[in-house]
mmCIF file of C-alpha atoms and ligand atoms in Angstrom:
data_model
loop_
_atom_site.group_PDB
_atom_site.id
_atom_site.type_symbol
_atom_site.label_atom_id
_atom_site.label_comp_id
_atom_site.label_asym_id
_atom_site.label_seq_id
_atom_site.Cartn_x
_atom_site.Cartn_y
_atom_site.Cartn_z
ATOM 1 C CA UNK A 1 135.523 97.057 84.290
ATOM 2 C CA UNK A 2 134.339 96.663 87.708
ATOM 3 C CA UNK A 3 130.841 97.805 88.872
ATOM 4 C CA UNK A 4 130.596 98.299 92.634
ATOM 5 C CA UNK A 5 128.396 101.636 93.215
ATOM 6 C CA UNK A 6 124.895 101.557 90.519
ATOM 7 C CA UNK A 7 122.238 104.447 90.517
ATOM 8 C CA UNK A 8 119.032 103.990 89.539
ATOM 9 C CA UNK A 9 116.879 106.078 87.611
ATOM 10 C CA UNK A 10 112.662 105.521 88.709
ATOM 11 C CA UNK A 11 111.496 103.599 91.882
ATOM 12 C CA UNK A 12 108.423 102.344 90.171
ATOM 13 C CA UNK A 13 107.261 98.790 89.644
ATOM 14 C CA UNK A 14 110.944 98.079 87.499
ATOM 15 C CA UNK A 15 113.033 100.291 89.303
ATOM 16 C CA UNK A 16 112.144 99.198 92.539
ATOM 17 C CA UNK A 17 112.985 95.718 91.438
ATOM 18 C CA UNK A 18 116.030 96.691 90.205
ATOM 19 C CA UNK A 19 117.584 98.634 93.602
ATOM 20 C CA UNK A 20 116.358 95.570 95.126
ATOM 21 C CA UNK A 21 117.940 92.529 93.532
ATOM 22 C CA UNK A 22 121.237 94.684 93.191
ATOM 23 C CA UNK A 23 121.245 95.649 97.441
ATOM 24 C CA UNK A 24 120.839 92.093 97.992
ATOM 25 C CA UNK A 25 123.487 90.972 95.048
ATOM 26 C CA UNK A 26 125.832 93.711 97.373
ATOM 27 C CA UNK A 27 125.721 96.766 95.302
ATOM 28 C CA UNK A 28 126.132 100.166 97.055
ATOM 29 C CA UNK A 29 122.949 101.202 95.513
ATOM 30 C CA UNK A 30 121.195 105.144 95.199
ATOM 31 C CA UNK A 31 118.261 105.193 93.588
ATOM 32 C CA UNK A 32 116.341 108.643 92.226
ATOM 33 C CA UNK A 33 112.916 109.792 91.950
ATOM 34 C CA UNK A 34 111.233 112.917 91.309
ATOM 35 C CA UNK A 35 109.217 113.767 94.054
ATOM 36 C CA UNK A 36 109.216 113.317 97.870
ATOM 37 C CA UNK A 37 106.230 110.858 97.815
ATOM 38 C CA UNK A 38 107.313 108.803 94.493
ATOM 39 C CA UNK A 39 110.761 108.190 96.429
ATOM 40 C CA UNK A 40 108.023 107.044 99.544
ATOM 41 C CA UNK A 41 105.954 105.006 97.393
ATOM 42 C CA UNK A 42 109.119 103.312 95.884
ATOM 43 C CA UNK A 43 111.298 103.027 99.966
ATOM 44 C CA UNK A 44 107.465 101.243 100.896
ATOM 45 C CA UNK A 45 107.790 98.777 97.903
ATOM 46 C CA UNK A 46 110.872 98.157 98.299
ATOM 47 C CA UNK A 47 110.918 97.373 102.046
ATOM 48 C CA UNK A 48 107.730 95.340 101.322
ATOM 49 C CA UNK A 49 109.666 92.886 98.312
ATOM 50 C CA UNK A 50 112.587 92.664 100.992
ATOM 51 C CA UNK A 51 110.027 91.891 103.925
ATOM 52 C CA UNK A 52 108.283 89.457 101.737
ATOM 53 C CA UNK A 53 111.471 87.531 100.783
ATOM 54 C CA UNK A 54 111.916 87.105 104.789
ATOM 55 C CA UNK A 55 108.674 85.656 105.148
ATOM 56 C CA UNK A 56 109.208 83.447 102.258
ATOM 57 C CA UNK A 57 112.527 82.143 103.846
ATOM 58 C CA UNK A 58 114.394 82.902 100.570
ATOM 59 C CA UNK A 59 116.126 86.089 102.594
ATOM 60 C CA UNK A 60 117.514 85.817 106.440
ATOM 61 C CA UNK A 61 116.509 88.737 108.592
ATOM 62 C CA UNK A 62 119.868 89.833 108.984
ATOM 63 C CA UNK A 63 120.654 89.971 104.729
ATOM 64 C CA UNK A 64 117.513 92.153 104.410
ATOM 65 C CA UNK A 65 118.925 94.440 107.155
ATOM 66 C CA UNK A 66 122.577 94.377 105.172
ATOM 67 C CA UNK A 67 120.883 95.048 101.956
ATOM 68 C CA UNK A 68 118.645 97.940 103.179
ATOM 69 C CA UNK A 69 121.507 99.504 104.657
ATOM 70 C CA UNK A 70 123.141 99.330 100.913
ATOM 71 C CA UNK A 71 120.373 101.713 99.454
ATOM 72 C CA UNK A 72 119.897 105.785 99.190
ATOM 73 C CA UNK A 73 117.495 107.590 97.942
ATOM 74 C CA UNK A 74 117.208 110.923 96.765
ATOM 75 C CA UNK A 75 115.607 113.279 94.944
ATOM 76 C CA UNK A 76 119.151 114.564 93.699
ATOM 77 C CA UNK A 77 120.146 113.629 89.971
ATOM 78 C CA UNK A 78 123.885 114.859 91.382
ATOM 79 C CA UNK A 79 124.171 112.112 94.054
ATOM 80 C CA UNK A 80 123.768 109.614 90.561
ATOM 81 C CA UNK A 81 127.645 111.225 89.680
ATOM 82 C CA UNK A 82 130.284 109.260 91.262
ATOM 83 C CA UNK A 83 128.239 105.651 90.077
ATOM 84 C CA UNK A 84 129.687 103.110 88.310
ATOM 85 C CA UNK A 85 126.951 102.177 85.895
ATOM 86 C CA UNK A 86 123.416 104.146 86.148
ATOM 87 C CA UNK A 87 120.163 102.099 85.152
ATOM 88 C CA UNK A 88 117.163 104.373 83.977
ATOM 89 C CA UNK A 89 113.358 102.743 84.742
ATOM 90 C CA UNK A 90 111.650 105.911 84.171
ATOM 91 C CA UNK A 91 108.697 105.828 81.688
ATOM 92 C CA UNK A 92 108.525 104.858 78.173
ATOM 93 C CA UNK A 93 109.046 108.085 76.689
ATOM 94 C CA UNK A 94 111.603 108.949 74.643
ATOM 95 C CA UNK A 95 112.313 112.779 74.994
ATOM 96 C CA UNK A 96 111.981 112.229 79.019
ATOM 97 C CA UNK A 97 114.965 109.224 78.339
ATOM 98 C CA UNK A 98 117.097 111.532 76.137
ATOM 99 C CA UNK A 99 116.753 114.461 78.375
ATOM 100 C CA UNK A 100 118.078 112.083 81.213
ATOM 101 C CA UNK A 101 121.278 110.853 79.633
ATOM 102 C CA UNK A 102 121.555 114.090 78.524
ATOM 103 C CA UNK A 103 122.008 115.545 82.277
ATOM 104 C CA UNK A 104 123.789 112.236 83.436
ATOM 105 C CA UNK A 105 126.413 112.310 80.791
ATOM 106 C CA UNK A 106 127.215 115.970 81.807
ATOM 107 C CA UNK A 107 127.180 114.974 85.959
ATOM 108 C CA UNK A 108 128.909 111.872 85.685
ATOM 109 C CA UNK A 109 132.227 110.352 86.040
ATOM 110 C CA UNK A 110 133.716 109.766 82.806
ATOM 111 C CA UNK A 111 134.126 105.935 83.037
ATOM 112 C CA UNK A 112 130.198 105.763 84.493
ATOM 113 C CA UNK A 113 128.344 103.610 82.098
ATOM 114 C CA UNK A 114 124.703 104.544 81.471
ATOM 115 C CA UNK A 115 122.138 101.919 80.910
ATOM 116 C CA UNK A 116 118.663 101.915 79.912
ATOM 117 C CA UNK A 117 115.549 99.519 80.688
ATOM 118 C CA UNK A 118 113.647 100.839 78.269
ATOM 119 C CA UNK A 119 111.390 97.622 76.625
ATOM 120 C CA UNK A 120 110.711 98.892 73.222
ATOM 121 C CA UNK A 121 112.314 101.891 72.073
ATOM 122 C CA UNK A 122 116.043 101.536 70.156
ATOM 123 C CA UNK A 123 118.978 102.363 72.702
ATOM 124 C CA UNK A 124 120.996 103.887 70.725
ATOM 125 C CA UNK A 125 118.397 106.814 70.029
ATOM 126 C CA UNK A 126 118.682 107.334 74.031
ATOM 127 C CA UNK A 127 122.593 106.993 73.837
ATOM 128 C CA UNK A 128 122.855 109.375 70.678
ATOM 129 C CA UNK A 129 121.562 112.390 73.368
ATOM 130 C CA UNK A 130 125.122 111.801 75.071
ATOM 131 C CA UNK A 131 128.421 111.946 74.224
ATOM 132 C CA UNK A 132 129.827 108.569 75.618
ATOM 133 C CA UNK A 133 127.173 106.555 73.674
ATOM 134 C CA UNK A 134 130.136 103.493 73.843
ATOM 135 C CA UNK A 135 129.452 103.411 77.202
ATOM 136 C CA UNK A 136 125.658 103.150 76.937
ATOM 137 C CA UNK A 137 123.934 99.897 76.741
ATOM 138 C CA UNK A 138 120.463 98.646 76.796
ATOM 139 C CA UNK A 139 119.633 96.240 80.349
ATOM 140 C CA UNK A 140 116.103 95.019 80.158
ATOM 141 C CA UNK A 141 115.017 93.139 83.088
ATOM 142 C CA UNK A 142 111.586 91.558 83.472
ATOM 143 C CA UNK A 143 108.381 92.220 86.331
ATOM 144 C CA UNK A 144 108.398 90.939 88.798
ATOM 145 C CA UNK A 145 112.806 91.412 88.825
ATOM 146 C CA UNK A 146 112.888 89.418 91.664
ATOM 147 C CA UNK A 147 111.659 86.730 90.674
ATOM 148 C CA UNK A 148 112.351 86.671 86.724
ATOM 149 C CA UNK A 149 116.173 85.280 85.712
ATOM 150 C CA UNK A 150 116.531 87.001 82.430
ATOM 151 C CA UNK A 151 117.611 90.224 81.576
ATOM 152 C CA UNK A 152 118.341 91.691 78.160
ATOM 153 C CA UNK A 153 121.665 93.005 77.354
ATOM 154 C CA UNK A 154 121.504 95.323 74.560
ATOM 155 C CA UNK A 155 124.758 96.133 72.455
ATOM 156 C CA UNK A 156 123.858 99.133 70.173
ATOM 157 C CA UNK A 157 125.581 100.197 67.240
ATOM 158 C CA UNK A 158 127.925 102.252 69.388
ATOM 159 C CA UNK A 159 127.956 100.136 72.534
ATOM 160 C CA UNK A 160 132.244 99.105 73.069
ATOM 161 C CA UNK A 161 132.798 95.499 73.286
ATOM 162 C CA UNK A 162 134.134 96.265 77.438
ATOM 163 C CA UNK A 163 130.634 97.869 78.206
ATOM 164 C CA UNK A 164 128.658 95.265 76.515
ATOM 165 C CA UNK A 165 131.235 92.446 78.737
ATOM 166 C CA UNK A 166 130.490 94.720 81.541
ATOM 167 C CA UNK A 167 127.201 94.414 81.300
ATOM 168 C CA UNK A 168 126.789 90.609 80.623
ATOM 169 C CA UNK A 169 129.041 90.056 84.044
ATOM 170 C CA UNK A 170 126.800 92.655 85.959
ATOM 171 C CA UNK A 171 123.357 90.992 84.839
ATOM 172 C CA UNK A 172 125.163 87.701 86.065
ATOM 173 C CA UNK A 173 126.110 89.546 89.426
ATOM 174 C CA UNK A 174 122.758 89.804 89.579
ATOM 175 C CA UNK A 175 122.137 86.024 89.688
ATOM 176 C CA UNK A 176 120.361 86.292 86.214
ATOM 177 C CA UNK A 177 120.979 84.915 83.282
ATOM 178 C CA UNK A 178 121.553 87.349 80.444
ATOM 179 C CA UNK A 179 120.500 87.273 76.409
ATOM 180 C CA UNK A 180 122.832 89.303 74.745
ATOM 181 C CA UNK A 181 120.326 91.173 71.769
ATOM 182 C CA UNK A 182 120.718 93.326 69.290
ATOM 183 C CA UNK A 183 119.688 97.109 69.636
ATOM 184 C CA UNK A 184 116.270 96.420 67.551
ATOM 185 C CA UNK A 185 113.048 97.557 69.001
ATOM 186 C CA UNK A 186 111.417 95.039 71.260
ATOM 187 C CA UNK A 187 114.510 92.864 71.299
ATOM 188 C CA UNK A 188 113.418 89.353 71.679
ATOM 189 C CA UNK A 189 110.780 88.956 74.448
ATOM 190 C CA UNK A 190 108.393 91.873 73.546
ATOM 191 C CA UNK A 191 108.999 91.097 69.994
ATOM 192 C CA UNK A 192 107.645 88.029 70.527
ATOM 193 C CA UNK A 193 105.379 88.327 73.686
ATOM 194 C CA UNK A 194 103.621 91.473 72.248
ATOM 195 C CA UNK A 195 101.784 90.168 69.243
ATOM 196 C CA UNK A 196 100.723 87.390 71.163
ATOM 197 C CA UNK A 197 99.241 90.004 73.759
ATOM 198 C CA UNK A 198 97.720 91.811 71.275
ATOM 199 C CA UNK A 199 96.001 88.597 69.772
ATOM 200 C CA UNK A 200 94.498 87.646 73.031
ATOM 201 C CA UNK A 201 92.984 91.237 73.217
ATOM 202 C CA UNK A 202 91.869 90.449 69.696
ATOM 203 C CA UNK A 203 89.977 87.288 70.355
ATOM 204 C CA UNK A 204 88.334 88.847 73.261
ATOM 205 C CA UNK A 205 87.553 91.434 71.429
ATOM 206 C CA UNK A 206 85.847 89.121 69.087
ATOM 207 C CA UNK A 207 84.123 87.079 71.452
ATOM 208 C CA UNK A 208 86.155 83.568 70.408
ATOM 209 C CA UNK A 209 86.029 82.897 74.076
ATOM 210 C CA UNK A 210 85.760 84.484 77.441
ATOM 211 C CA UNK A 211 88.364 86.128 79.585
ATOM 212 C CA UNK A 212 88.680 83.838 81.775
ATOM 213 C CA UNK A 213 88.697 80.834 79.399
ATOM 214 C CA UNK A 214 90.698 82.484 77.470
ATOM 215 C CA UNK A 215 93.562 82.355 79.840
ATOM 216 C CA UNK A 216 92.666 79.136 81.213
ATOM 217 C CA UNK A 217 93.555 78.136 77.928
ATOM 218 C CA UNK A 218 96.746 79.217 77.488
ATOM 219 C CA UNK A 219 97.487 78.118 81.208
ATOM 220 C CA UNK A 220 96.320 74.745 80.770
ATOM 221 C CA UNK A 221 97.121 74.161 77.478
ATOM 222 C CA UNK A 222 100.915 75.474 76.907
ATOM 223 C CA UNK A 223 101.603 75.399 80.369
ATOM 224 C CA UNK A 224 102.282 79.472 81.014
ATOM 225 C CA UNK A 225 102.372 80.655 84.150
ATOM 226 C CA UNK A 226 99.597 83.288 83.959
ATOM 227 C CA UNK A 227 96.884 83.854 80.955
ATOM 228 C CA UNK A 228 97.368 86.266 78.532
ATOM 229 C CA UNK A 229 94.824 89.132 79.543
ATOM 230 C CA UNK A 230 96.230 88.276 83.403
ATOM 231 C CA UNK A 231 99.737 88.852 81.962
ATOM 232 C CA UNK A 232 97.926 92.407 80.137
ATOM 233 C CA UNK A 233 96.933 93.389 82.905
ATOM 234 C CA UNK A 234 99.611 92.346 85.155
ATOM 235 C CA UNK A 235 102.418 94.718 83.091
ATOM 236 C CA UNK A 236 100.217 97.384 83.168
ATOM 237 C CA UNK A 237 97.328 97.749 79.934
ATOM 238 C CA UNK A 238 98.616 101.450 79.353
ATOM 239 C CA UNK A 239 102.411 100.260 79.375
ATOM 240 C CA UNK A 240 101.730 97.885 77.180
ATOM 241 C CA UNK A 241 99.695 100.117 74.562
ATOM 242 C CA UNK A 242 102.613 102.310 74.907
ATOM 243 C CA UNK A 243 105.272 99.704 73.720
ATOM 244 C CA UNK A 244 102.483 98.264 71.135
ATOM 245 C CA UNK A 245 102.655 101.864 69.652
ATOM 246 C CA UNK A 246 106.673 102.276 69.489
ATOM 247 C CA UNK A 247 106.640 98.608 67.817
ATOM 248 C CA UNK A 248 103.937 99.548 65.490
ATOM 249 C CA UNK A 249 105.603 103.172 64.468
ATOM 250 C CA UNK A 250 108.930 101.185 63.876
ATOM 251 C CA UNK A 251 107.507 98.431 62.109
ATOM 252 C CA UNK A 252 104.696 99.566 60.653
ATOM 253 C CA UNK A 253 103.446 95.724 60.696
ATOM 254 C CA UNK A 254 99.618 95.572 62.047
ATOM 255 C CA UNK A 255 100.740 92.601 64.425
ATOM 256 C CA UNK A 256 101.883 95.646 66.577
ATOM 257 C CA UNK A 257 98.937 97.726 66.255
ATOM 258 C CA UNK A 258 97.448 98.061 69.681
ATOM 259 C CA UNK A 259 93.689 96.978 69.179
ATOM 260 C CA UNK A 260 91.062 99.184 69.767
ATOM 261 C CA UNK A 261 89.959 97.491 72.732
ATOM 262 C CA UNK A 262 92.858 98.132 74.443
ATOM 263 C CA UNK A 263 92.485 101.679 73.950
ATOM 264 C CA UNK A 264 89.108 101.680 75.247
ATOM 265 C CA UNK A 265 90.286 100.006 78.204
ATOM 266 C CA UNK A 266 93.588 102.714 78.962
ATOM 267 C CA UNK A 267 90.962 105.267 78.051
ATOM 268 C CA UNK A 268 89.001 104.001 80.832
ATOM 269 C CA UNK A 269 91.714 103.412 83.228
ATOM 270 C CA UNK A 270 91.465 99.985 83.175
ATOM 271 C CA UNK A 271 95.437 99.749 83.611
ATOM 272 C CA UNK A 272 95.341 96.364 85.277
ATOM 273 C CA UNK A 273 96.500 95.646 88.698
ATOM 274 C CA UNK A 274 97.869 98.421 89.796
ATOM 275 C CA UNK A 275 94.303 99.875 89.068
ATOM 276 C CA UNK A 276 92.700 97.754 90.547
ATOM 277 C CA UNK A 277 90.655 96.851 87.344
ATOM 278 C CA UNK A 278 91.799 96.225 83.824
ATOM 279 C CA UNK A 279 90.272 92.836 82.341
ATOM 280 C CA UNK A 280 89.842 92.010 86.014
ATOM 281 C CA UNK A 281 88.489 93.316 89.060
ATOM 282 C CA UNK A 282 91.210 93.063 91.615
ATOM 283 C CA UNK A 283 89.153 93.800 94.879
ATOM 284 C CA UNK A 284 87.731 90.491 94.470
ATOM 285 C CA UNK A 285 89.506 87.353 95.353
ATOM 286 C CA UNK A 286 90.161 85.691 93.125
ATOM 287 C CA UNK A 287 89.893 88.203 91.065
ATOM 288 C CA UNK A 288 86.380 88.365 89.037
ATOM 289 C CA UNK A 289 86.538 89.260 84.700
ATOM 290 C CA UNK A 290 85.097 92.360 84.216
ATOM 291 C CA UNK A 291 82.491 93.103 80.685
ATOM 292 C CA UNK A 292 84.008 94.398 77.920
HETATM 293 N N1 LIG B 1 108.412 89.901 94.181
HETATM 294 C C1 LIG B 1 109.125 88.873 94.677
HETATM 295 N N2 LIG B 1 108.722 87.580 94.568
HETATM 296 C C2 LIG B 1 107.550 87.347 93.984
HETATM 297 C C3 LIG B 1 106.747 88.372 93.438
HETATM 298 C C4 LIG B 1 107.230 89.701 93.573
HETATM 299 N N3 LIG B 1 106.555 90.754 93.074
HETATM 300 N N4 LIG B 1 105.638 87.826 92.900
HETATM 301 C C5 LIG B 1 105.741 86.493 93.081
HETATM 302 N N5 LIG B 1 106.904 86.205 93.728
HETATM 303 C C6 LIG B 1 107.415 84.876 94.054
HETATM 304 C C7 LIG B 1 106.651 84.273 95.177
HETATM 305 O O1 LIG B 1 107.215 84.608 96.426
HETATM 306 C C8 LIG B 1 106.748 82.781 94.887
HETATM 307 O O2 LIG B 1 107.992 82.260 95.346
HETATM 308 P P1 LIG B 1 108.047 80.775 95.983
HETATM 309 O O3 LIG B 1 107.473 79.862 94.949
HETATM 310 O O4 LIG B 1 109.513 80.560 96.225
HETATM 311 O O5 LIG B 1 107.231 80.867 97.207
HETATM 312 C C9 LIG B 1 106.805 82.715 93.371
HETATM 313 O O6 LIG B 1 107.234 84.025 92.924
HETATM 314 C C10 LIG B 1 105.465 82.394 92.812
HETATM 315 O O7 LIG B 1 104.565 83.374 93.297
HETATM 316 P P2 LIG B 1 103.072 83.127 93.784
HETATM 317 O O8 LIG B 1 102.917 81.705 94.262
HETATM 318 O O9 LIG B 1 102.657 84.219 94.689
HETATM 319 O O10 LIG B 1 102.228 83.369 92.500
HETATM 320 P P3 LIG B 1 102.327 82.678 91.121
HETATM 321 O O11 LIG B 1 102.743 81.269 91.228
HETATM 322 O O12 LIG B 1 101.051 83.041 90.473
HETATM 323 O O13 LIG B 1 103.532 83.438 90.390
HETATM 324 C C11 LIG B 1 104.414 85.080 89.002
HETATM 325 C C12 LIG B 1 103.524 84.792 90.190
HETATM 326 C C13 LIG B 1 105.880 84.836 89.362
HETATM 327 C C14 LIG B 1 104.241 86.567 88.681
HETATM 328 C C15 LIG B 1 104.012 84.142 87.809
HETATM 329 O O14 LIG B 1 102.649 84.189 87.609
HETATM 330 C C16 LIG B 1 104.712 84.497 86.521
HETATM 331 O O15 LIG B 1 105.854 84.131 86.303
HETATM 332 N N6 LIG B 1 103.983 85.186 85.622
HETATM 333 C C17 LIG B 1 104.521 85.607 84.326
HETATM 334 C C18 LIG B 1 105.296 86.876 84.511
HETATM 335 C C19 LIG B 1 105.846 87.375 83.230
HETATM 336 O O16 LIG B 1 105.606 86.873 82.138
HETATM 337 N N7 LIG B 1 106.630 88.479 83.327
HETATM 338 C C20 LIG B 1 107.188 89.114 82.179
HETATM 339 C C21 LIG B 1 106.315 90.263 81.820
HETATM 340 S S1 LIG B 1 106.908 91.097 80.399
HETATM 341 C C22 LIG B 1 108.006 92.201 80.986
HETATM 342 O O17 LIG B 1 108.218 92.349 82.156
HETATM 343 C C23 LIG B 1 108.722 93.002 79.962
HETATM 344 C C24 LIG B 1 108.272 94.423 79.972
HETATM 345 O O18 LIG B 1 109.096 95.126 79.071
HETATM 346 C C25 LIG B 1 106.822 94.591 79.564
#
């Protein structure tokens, strides 16, 4: 099946990625939000990835222009019904996914596929709230999207073998390189990447070293790009006690429980970056660990 028109569902942090790499990939691309200054907040960052890819040199002026040109937004669920394939990046909640497909599966065409980022729940719980769930697939893409070449592709129970293709080819479209997984909570990366999140949050928590050398280990000594309790607070402390929960309640295996510490921290609203404060203190440069 051919994909050439893809909604999107959130123009937050994922979302925003997502429009993004598929305008520039050239997708005819509308993208949703909820409110008037969420669809703002997502046009700004989205303008300001595309901006920064011209400064960069990775993106000539006139591609951004082409690209930009390529997206709408709207508040309107309804302008989601003539797409070819629909990718929800709302939050990780799974009544507010349900109720979603729900309404898109009613409003859109019937050969529309409907795919979800979601990083932790199951898919097919999302695609059981429709009544297409063959054409429902799981397409988990990675922060920052422009920059990371893997996405997920989830086949669920249900998912047809032509979706699932579909989906592989799109991802690929993309000028990423999809895993194909199977529809189990945290497929591979977060059922891998989470415990080892968690742990680092454990040993700060019991003082084996400090943030900072904490990281610095992990940096220096396995080569990762950013430390763990960076990384924390990079995708977001409260998004990842969220998907720490899910994994737990599936699992029920205490390398998932999110550690108290972490709670303290979300309780606090030290969410990471986008707070400005998590583990960190991002209004210094570079940016200075905070106590715990
Ligand atoms: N958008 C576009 N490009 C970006 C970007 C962004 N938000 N952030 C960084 N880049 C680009 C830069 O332009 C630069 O490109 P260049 O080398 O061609 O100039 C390159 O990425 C490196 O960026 P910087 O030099 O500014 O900074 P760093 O070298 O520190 O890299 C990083 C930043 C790419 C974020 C790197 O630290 C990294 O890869 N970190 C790990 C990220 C990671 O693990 N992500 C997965 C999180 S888990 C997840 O998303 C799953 C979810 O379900 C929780």
């Amino acid at each position: 099946m051919e994909i050439r028109k893809v909604g999107v569902l959130g123009c937050g942090l994922m979302g925003s990625g997502i429009v993004e790499v598929a305008a520039i990939a050239g997708f005819e691309v509308v993208v949703r939000e909820v409110d008037e200054a969420l669809l703002d907040a997502g046009r700004a960052r989205v303008r300001a990835s595309l901006d920064r890819a011209v400064a960069k040199g990775k993106l000539a002026a006139a591609d951004r222009d082409a690209a930009t040109a390529r997206i709408g937004f709207t508040m309107d669920l309804a302008a989601l019904a003539d797409r070819d394939l629909v990718i929800e990046a709302v939050v990780e909640d799974l009544d507010t996914k349900r109720e979603l497909f729900k309404a898109l599966d009613g409003l859109c065409a019937r050969h529309t596929l409907l795919a979800t980022n979601t990083s932790s729940l199951t898919v097919v719980e999302i695609a059981a709230a429709t009544q297409r769930p063959d054409r429902v697939l799981g397409l988990h893409f990675f922060n920052p999207v422009p920059v990371m070449k893997l996405v997920e592709v989830v086949r669920t129970l249900a998912t047809s073998e032509e979706t699932f293709a579909t989906g592989m080819a799109f991802a690929r479209a993309l000028g990423k390189e999809p895993v194909a997984t199977k529809d189990t909570s945290g497929f591979v990366v977060n059922l891998l990447l989470v415990p080892y999140l968690l742990d680092a949050i454990r040993a700060a928590e019991r003082g084996v070293a400090s943030i900072p050398d904490i990281d610095r280990g992990m940096v220096l000594g396995c080569d990762h790009p950013m430390g763990p309790l960076t990384l924390c607070d990079f995708v977001g402390n409260d998004t990842l006690c969220r998907i720490a929960e899910i994994l737990y309640a599936e699992y029920r295996e205490s390398r998932y429980a999110p550690p108290p510490l972490l709670k303290r921290l979300v309780a606090m609203g030290r969410l990471g970056r986008k707070a400005g404060r998590g583990f960190y203190d991002y209004s210094a440069d570079p940016p200075v660990a905070l106590s715990l």
